[in-house]
Each structure stands twice: as C-alpha cells, then as structure tokens.
C-alpha cells in the first residue's frame, strides 16, 4: 500500500487561503505561513555549554542569549527557555540529525518538525497587529531585529521573534491550535487590511499534496 | 469645519437653548437624531446632552426610586441624571450618560425609568409613598417570612430595581484587547496633562496620553481664561501638534484610564466607534488597552460638587462648570433667566458667561455673608434657596434672605458653584485613601501608589497657573524617574489668576422637602441623617445603608456632600467621619470591552487533532475534551441514534480492526543522563530498568498519596524516554514534573519537552490490526517474536514518514499505537483506512473507546479523579518498595491503606437493558437513601455490545471482596435507581490473552 510517498500538510491547510483579509485598499499587513524543512529543540546538558557552542559554531550557528534569536541564512536559532533553544531550518530537512551528531553528549536534540505553525508578518501595521496578540513590548526601542520571546497570544503559548528591522515578525505556536489562532490573528489584522501570501515553502507543500 | 474656541463677545439676547455664535461645533453640518421618538438636530462637536439643551429639551429622565423628573446636571462623565438608552435592537445600551455620548447622524436615544412617557410617568406615585421608601426600606421590609425570600420578595425587588434595559440579542459588534508600553502615561489632557505630556515628550521618553473626551484640552475648552501665551485654543492646538509630531508619543482620544493595577499596569478603554452609527466594517467598537507604564502622571482634573437644597434635583439645576461648558464649548445657553448659587470666583465667572451669552442673571445667591465685589449683579449675601418650583422643569426659585424675608425669583436655571473635588479615583485603586484638606474643603490624594504622580486640579491645585506649573514639573519628574533627561520648559503665565476660594457650604435647612445628595440613587439629606440615627455613622456604613454613591456615580457628585452631611449629623469633622474609597472601573466599562474576542467559539483556545479534517469528512460528531475537539463517534447514514454507531464501532474492534485518533494524550520527551532516575522518582513504579525498545504502564502519585495520573513510558535510548499522560492532565503532569525536578531533585541532569503536538498518535486495535499495519510499515517485522506485546520502536511508514510504534492496548485487543509526524497525520490516516479496507477497518471515537476500556476495567479520568489511591484502583502492585517516589510516604498513611476504602469494581444491572448513570451512588438494598448509607459511586458507564448489557465501573466500599453481591445504584438527580451486580473490574478477557497473540 505504501506505493506513493505520503506528503506533509501545511499548518494552515484547510484553515486559510491566500488573498485579502479585512479592509480593502493598501494592505497594512502581509502574512504568510512558513513551512520550515526542519524544526528541532536543543536541550543543553550539564556543563555542555562551551563544547556545544564550539560544535555549533562549526556549523555556522550559535546559541543566542535569553530573549534573542540568531538568523543565519535559512537557519534561525531562538532562545526558548533556560538551557533550551529552538532551531528552525527553512532549507534542509536533516537539521535535527546534523545537530544531534554535532552536539553529541553536550545536548539532547528533539525533532519538532511538523509540530509547529510558523507565521511571518510584515508591513506598515504588522507591529500594531502583533500588539493585539502578545502582551510584550514591541516598540522599536524594546524589541528589535534579533529579539525573541516566549510568551502567550490569545492564551496560547507562542514564540515570537523579529528577524528584520523592516520589521518582519514571526509567530510560532503548536499545530493543534492553528484554527483557533488563525481566528485570533485574523481578528488582529482585519482592521488594517491583510494580504495573506503563499510563501514558497508552503506553496511547495500544498502543491505536493495534489494527487 | 470652522472652530472658534473663544466665544464671540457680542451678546445677542436669545431664549434659552438657542445657539449663538461660538463654541467648538461645526454649524455648517446638521446632525439629525431622535430622543423618545422626536426628531431633533445638532451639529458635529455636540454631545447628546448639549444637543438636547440646544433643542430646549430639559427633562431627560426619571429618577431611580421616586421617578422624579430629572434633567442634565453636568457636562462630563460624572453625570448622575441624564442616563439614556442609546441605540436599539441588539446594540441597545442602557444608562449611557448623555453628557459624554457624542452625537452622530441617526443617534436614537430614549429616556429610562418612565411609563408610559417621560412627561407623564405613572410610576411617579412612588413619590407619594416616599415617606416609607426611605433608606434601608428593603432591609426592614422584606425580612419575613423566610419562605417569601425567593418566591415573592426577590422577583418583586428585581422587577422594581435596576435602571434601563440591556439588549436581549447578541451584541453584533466586535471588541478587542491590545497592549501598550510606555515610560510615562499621562491621564487627562487638560492644561496639566498637556504640559506633563509635552515635558515628558521633550525628554525623549515614550509617552502615552489618554483623554476620555473626543477633544484634547480639558477645562481649557470650556473656560474663556486668556493667558500670556495667547488664547487657550491656539495653545491647545500647538501642544496637540507638537505631540502628534513626536514619534515617541501616542495620543489616545476617547480613551478612559479606568483602573490601575500592580507594577504600573493600567486598564483603559478606547471608544473607537461609539461616535459612529455603527462601527465601520473591520473596525472594533471598543478597544481595551492594557498599558504598562514606568511612571504615571494623573492629571484627571476635578469634578464640581452640586449643592444640597430643597428641590435641587429639578431639571434646570446644573453645576456652574457645566453651564460654562455648554455656553463656551457647545454654544448652548442652558437657561434664559438664571440664578447663580455660590460665593466664589466660579460663581462670578459663571454669571459673566451667562450674561455674555445673552441670559439674564437674576441673582447671585451667596449662602454665607460675604462682601459684595461688584455692582453689576444682584448679590444676595447670606440668602439661601429654600425651594424650587416647576412641574417638569424649573420655573422659579424660593429664596430666603438673611433677614428672613422670602422671595420667589422666576428662573429656569440654577448654576451651582459648590467647589471642586479632585478626580483622585486612580490613586485609590491600589489601596490609597484620600486625605481631607481643610484649606480647599476637599479630599486630596493620600498615599500614592508606586510610580504615580498627581498634577493640577487632581492634586487639589485648582488654578490654571497651578495646572501649567504642576504639569511641567510632574511631567519632567516622571521622565527623569524613567531615566530620561528632561529639559527645562517655559510655563505659560496666566493673567490675574485669582486664588481658589473653597466654598465651605454643605447644605441648607430644607424643611420637609427633599434635598438630594445622590441624584442617581435618590439619596436625600434625610436619608443620611436616618443612617446616622440607626448607627451607620461611618462613611462606608452609611454608603451601604443608603446606597449613596453606588451605580455609575460612584461618589463622583455625591461623595463629599454625603460625608459632609453625615459629619454634620454626627456632630463630627469630615476628616474623622472618613471617606469611601474607589475601586476600578472609574467609569462604566462595557463587559464586551473586557471580553474582547473571547466570546462564542473564541471564548477559549481550542485544539484540533491532526486527523480533524479527515474525521469531519467522515461525518464525525465531535466532543470537547478540555481544549480538544475529539471525534466522539462516526455515524453511518442508516443509524438513528448514537448508541447504534458506538456499538457498531466497539464491536468492529473486537471482531476485526478499528482506528482511533489518540493524539490528545499528553506527550513528554524526557532526555538526559538522569532521565531514568528522575522517572523512578516521579512514578510509583520503576523505569530505570525498562529496556530500550520497551514500553511500560506507569502511575504517578501526588505528594498526598493519591493518584495524579497514569500513562505509558517508552524508552528509545539509554537517555531518552517518551511518556504519555491522560488528555485531561497533560499540562498538570508536565508542571508537576518540572516542579519535582527544579525543587525536589535539582541535582539530576534531565530535561522535559512537551511534544504533544509532534505526533499524530493513532490507535489501531483489533485482531486484524497487525495485518493493517503490515501494509503501511516500511519493512518492519511485526511478528510477536520480533516485536512483542509492550514493544516500542522507531521506524518509518508509508514510504519514509518518521514514526514510532508501540505495541500496547487500551482496548483489550491486539493493538498498536502508531505515532507519525503530526503534519503527516492526515496522509497516514487515509493510508491506514485504505490498507484496512479489506478488513472492514472502522474508525472509532471516544465513546467506543470508553466501551472497550470499561469492558476491560481500565481506569480513565472518571476513576483518576483525585480522590483515589493506587490501591483503590487495583494498582497497589505497582507501588515500588525498593525506591523513594513522590507520594510514597503518604500512600502508607492508615487512612489511605484502610481495607474498606471504596475500590474499583465493575457492575452489571440485574436487567441488562437498564441504563446506568455515572455519578450514581451505591446503597445496600433496602437501605435508606441518605449520606450515612453511601457506599461509593459509579465512575464510568457504557453499553457493551459484546456483553449485551449496560456495564459500569465504580468505586464501591470493600468492592473487590463483594463480587456477586447486589447493590442499588441510586441517582436522585436523574431519577435512576437500578439494582446492579458487583463484578471484578475486568469483565472481558480477564487473563489478557488477546493483546498478546
């Protein structure tokens, strides 16, 4: 029976479609789902800090401080909790295995691919929209490119980070909440008019699902 | 829009209500609106109150208790009388203060508390009963008989109580919440607030300025005071412009800061669309702002106090500041023949404003002997008002001169200049108590909450000059305290600003007529005296007894007069009489604004399993389990009730194979060199000995020895375990584990990661489950020899989908739980259905799952209810005696180890078709149904198609030793009373042979 290869499903599949959301006219917000090739969690073992950093730096990665993220090419590393980071790779699917190999006994790597929904928001009113969702200070003096937070949006645990000064924000949450969270995100952006974009990775994922 | 802040100086004698030139209204546009069905018109810039006055409408409502005619008393949010119902249908909103309701085209307002009409209110007969409707009437009257409390008195009181009618339909509008952070929050945009905002903004601090009005300026909009920097209008415009041009400043108009909480957190409500007929598409009606500020400058101004005299509630009696607001800001003259009451600058200013507006000022009544300062006016020093006349609004004033001579002065307006009370409400929200300041005869802010500063009138400094100076000083201080360098700033100099003279005037002899202290709650001076006589002598007690300062008023207009009256009858000082304090909200806040989007389906977060869309395609009926939506059963077209579907699904699993989404189970990845030791400590049984590639059932206890949760633990490497929790306890268990690690065993090197959303977890159960699975695994040997009962493995399925497989059974059949990456869940369930088609694979929901596990006697949430021990559940054998674990000591307490505790057994009704109810209590046959005879309770029930009978699980006292006995399952709530026979917990395949094949 396992003749054809089964394909993953984007988080927003069945929930949102590309197009205009809310007010007409120039869109204040652009929004799209990023479907990363891999997501992994790194949990540092006791005394593993120095060696783990050294191992990661060979891969061109680092472990950002609390409240920070590092964006290196297609890879983003988020500080998630004390001693814990989330790695997002928009490029290759082998990141969890590579990380596990590189880190060895210094840290445990757990594959989280497919378990999170990651939204990218940008545009002139992206910050205003996000202010309705997360109870943290997003002002340019407090939250800049390279900042990350683990917080709550509409009572759901989220990771939020800013990857670009433009600003470009990302919001990531557990997959099972996607329909509820889409309601919350849509409610936050309709006032400004939002273009829901089909980002490259999501588009690929959806295309592959066609029979 | 043409704006003139300073009214024209050319007086034109007109009748009351008509507009002259001037005011901040746009006469070029007409705004039609209706009041009690009458079509009227106003202009942009009007409030409903100013527009009503402009149309000569003076009677706007009936009072709460006595149904007395009431008019407009104030021009601000403190208005106690002019409460109207705004809008209609689903948007109908009662008790809207006409003084803050912005006029919009088509505004539809109705008066309240009258029947059949405002002018002819038959309920006004209450006035005739007034002698018995005194304070405390309800407390004294509705005492006995007690049987009447619920049946008679409560419905009666409820019908009589309340003001206005809430909409019955669902609110069609949308509300939202947003979060704002700043260095300096300035509350109020009068002269003090604007100065504070400018001072803080110039330092570079992030400033938020909130103004409850739709226009910045505060009292500057309503007074004609000139100052050296030019006229007020240009100064406000310049300040507004500077703030708008500063990137770090956010000005929120129509926004009331209504509460202060800990750590600089403030709550504010922005009325985004209340000034529109309805919100524009995609706009919210109101927005709740959570504002976190490092410093707060309260510049909320002050509220003018009414004065207490006989008949002071008649329409046409207004505060003097309101009279000036209507004239100067709204271009409306609220009366043509006015009497001004009060011996202070405010009275003088008001008389001048009225005269400029073309009204005739009949007299200035100065209750206390004071030297006349002007020959322009008829001053009646030492006189007092002893009564007012007029059926529906004021027509004349009865004045007694100092000599005792009485005079009736025809007048349609009384302007009361009773002195000012600082708007200090926010200073009390964290427990601060106002302090009495004798020099200004007002309460001023007492101890301030951390980070809060008060400026201008809110601090009891009432002159314009003081407001400017305070604002500049406090704004700079706030910015400096937040770490900014605030430059010095020029303070506008006011011309001949007179010092504030406090009118220490509380009430006059009023004879038998009613002199109101609290207009909104119909509390009179006599009620206060009665409260004092009956022993309610402290401000707080008198408030409860008389209802003084309740509802929207919250003491804004009534507080100080009430306390003063109480002090007078107590023959005590105001300072010693005390004050009530304020709590949020400062003004009424719609519940919708607090709820935001959290209503309907968005009331709380919901979660969907990876197969949700597929299950919907199958027509599944869903049930909410915590946040999750789970497929409950999958009805077939020919099935007429749920029991048919559920029985079919359960039978299919026993006969062939079924598939069930169990992704909602909590899943936690436990990693690290000490993972095994940590699990040994958290679970009652041992996991450090679990071989890699195996899964084991486990139970964890609370510290008090009761069962916290159960589940399975699989080991995938020496330092990597994967455990499942029950759906209900997923969060609680992870929290518990983190606590155990961080607090009890911090020396262990281990981490926990919630991975619930990583896995689409599918139970494939039934004699044919192996055959189905064989069709989708990528070359994995499923034979028992290779993969025995309680085996666990990592593999791929469906051509490379990463998966974990567990051979474990919650159904009593040969069964597997297959975990695949969540984003493959939808694809894999479809593959499983295709692979299982030859075997008639049946998707089953939570109900069939319950049938299967009740047949097997497996505990679930009904049994893991926080009151049961491992022994109660028949799991005593799991408690390790070789190690310490959480709950071990308590589980050995005599009370938990007693043999006759209710313990898990199963039940069958004597008549197999009799339905059982979970929650039924067990009684010995013939025993009276009372608590003393209670022997336990039913925890789960199901209809078993296999056993052709209803069956149940329950906790029965000494149950395992009573197999074969008959007991009553008594359920008075659902009128169930069924004889049941006690069976061992497991009624199906007691040897457990079937899963091992």
JSON list of N, CA and C in Angstrom, two decimals, chain A residues 149-172:
[
{"chain": "A", "resi": 149, "resn": "UNK", "atom": "N", "xyz": [10.93, 36.16, 21.99]},
{"chain": "A", "resi": 149, "resn": "UNK", "atom": "CA", "xyz": [10.26, 35.99, 23.28]},
{"chain": "A", "resi": 149, "resn": "UNK", "atom": "C", "xyz": [9.41, 34.73, 23.26]},
{"chain": "A", "resi": 150, "resn": "UNK", "atom": "N", "xyz": [9.33, 34.10, 24.40]},
{"chain": "A", "resi": 150, "resn": "UNK", "atom": "CA", "xyz": [8.38, 33.01, 24.59]},
{"chain": "A", "resi": 150, "resn": "UNK", "atom": "C", "xyz": [7.27, 33.59, 25.45]},
{"chain": "A", "resi": 151, "resn": "UNK", "atom": "N", "xyz": [6.07, 33.68, 24.89]},
{"chain": "A", "resi": 151, "resn": "UNK", "atom": "CA", "xyz": [5.00, 34.38, 25.60]},
{"chain": "A", "resi": 151, "resn": "UNK", "atom": "C", "xyz": [3.67, 33.74, 25.23]},
{"chain": "A", "resi": 152, "resn": "UNK", "atom": "N", "xyz": [2.59, 34.48, 25.37]},
{"chain": "A", "resi": 152, "resn": "UNK", "atom": "CA", "xyz": [1.27, 33.94, 25.06]},
{"chain": "A", "resi": 152, "resn": "UNK", "atom": "C", "xyz": [0.54, 34.89, 24.13]},
{"chain": "A", "resi": 153, "resn": "UNK", "atom": "N", "xyz": [-0.17, 34.33, 23.18]},
{"chain": "A", "resi": 153, "resn": "UNK", "atom": "CA", "xyz": [-1.05, 35.13, 22.32]},
{"chain": "A", "resi": 153, "resn": "UNK", "atom": "C", "xyz": [-2.42, 34.50, 22.40]},
{"chain": "A", "resi": 154, "resn": "UNK", "atom": "N", "xyz": [-3.43, 35.31, 22.74]},
{"chain": "A", "resi": 154, "resn": "UNK", "atom": "CA", "xyz": [-4.78, 34.78, 22.89]},
{"chain": "A", "resi": 154, "resn": "UNK", "atom": "C", "xyz": [-4.76, 33.52, 23.77]},
{"chain": "A", "resi": 155, "resn": "UNK", "atom": "N", "xyz": [-3.95, 33.56, 24.81]},
{"chain": "A", "resi": 155, "resn": "UNK", "atom": "CA", "xyz": [-3.85, 32.49, 25.82]},
{"chain": "A", "resi": 155, "resn": "UNK", "atom": "C", "xyz": [-3.12, 31.25, 25.33]},
{"chain": "A", "resi": 156, "resn": "UNK", "atom": "N", "xyz": [-2.54, 31.30, 24.16]},
{"chain": "A", "resi": 156, "resn": "UNK", "atom": "CA", "xyz": [-1.82, 30.14, 23.64]},
{"chain": "A", "resi": 156, "resn": "UNK", "atom": "C", "xyz": [-0.32, 30.46, 23.69]},
{"chain": "A", "resi": 157, "resn": "UNK", "atom": "N", "xyz": [0.48, 29.47, 24.10]},
{"chain": "A", "resi": 157, "resn": "UNK", "atom": "CA", "xyz": [1.92, 29.67, 24.17]},
{"chain": "A", "resi": 157, "resn": "UNK", "atom": "C", "xyz": [2.47, 29.91, 22.76]},
{"chain": "A", "resi": 158, "resn": "UNK", "atom": "N", "xyz": [3.26, 30.95, 22.61]},
{"chain": "A", "resi": 158, "resn": "UNK", "atom": "CA", "xyz": [3.84, 31.26, 21.30]},
{"chain": "A", "resi": 158, "resn": "UNK", "atom": "C", "xyz": [5.30, 31.65, 21.48]},
{"chain": "A", "resi": 159, "resn": "UNK", "atom": "N", "xyz": [6.04, 31.49, 20.40]},
{"chain": "A", "resi": 159, "resn": "UNK", "atom": "CA", "xyz": [7.36, 32.11, 20.31]},
{"chain": "A", "resi": 159, "resn": "UNK", "atom": "C", "xyz": [7.22, 33.21, 19.27]},
{"chain": "A", "resi": 160, "resn": "UNK", "atom": "N", "xyz": [7.74, 34.38, 19.59]},
{"chain": "A", "resi": 160, "resn": "UNK", "atom": "CA", "xyz": [7.66, 35.49, 18.65]},
{"chain": "A", "resi": 160, "resn": "UNK", "atom": "C", "xyz": [9.06, 36.05, 18.50]},
{"chain": "A", "resi": 161, "resn": "UNK", "atom": "N", "xyz": [9.43, 36.37, 17.28]},
{"chain": "A", "resi": 161, "resn": "UNK", "atom": "CA", "xyz": [10.74, 36.97, 17.09]},
{"chain": "A", "resi": 161, "resn": "UNK", "atom": "C", "xyz": [10.73, 37.90, 15.89]},
{"chain": "A", "resi": 162, "resn": "UNK", "atom": "N", "xyz": [11.69, 38.81, 15.91]},
{"chain": "A", "resi": 162, "resn": "UNK", "atom": "CA", "xyz": [11.82, 39.77, 14.82]},
{"chain": "A", "resi": 162, "resn": "UNK", "atom": "C", "xyz": [13.11, 39.47, 14.08]},
{"chain": "A", "resi": 163, "resn": "UNK", "atom": "N", "xyz": [12.98, 39.17, 12.78]},
{"chain": "A", "resi": 163, "resn": "UNK", "atom": "CA", "xyz": [14.15, 38.74, 12.03]},
{"chain": "A", "resi": 163, "resn": "UNK", "atom": "C", "xyz": [14.77, 39.88, 11.25]},
{"chain": "A", "resi": 164, "resn": "UNK", "atom": "N", "xyz": [14.03, 40.99, 11.12]},
{"chain": "A", "resi": 164, "resn": "UNK", "atom": "CA", "xyz": [14.50, 42.04, 10.23]},
{"chain": "A", "resi": 164, "resn": "UNK", "atom": "C", "xyz": [14.00, 43.37, 10.78]},
{"chain": "A", "resi": 165, "resn": "UNK", "atom": "N", "xyz": [14.80, 44.42, 10.55]},
{"chain": "A", "resi": 165, "resn": "UNK", "atom": "CA", "xyz": [14.45, 45.72, 11.10]},
{"chain": "A", "resi": 165, "resn": "UNK", "atom": "C", "xyz": [13.21, 46.31, 10.43]},
{"chain": "A", "resi": 166, "resn": "UNK", "atom": "N", "xyz": [12.77, 45.74, 9.34]},
{"chain": "A", "resi": 166, "resn": "UNK", "atom": "CA", "xyz": [11.72, 46.33, 8.49]},
{"chain": "A", "resi": 166, "resn": "UNK", "atom": "C", "xyz": [10.45, 46.83, 9.18]},
{"chain": "A", "resi": 167, "resn": "UNK", "atom": "N", "xyz": [9.81, 46.22, 10.14]},
{"chain": "A", "resi": 167, "resn": "UNK", "atom": "CA", "xyz": [10.16, 44.97, 10.79]},
{"chain": "A", "resi": 167, "resn": "UNK", "atom": "C", "xyz": [9.44, 43.77, 10.16]},
{"chain": "A", "resi": 168, "resn": "UNK", "atom": "N", "xyz": [10.11, 42.63, 10.27]},
{"chain": "A", "resi": 168, "resn": "UNK", "atom": "CA", "xyz": [9.49, 41.35, 9.91]},
{"chain": "A", "resi": 168, "resn": "UNK", "atom": "C", "xyz": [9.40, 40.53, 11.19]},
{"chain": "A", "resi": 169, "resn": "UNK", "atom": "N", "xyz": [8.18, 40.11, 11.50]},
{"chain": "A", "resi": 169, "resn": "UNK", "atom": "CA", "xyz": [7.96, 39.33, 12.72]},
{"chain": "A", "resi": 169, "resn": "UNK", "atom": "C", "xyz": [7.61, 37.89, 12.37]},
{"chain": "A", "resi": 170, "resn": "UNK", "atom": "N", "xyz": [7.88, 37.03, 13.34]},
{"chain": "A", "resi": 170, "resn": "UNK", "atom": "CA", "xyz": [7.44, 35.64, 13.21]},
{"chain": "A", "resi": 170, "resn": "UNK", "atom": "C", "xyz": [6.71, 35.23, 14.47]},
{"chain": "A", "resi": 171, "resn": "UNK", "atom": "N", "xyz": [5.72, 34.42, 14.26]},
{"chain": "A", "resi": 171, "resn": "UNK", "atom": "CA", "xyz": [4.91, 33.93, 15.37]},
{"chain": "A", "resi": 171, "resn": "UNK", "atom": "C", "xyz": [4.83, 32.42, 15.18]},
{"chain": "A", "resi": 172, "resn": "UNK", "atom": "N", "xyz": [5.19, 31.68, 16.21]},
{"chain": "A", "resi": 172, "resn": "UNK", "atom": "CA", "xyz": [5.17, 30.22, 16.08]},
{"chain": "A", "resi": 172, "resn": "UNK", "atom": "C", "xyz": [4.45, 29.61, 17.27]}
]
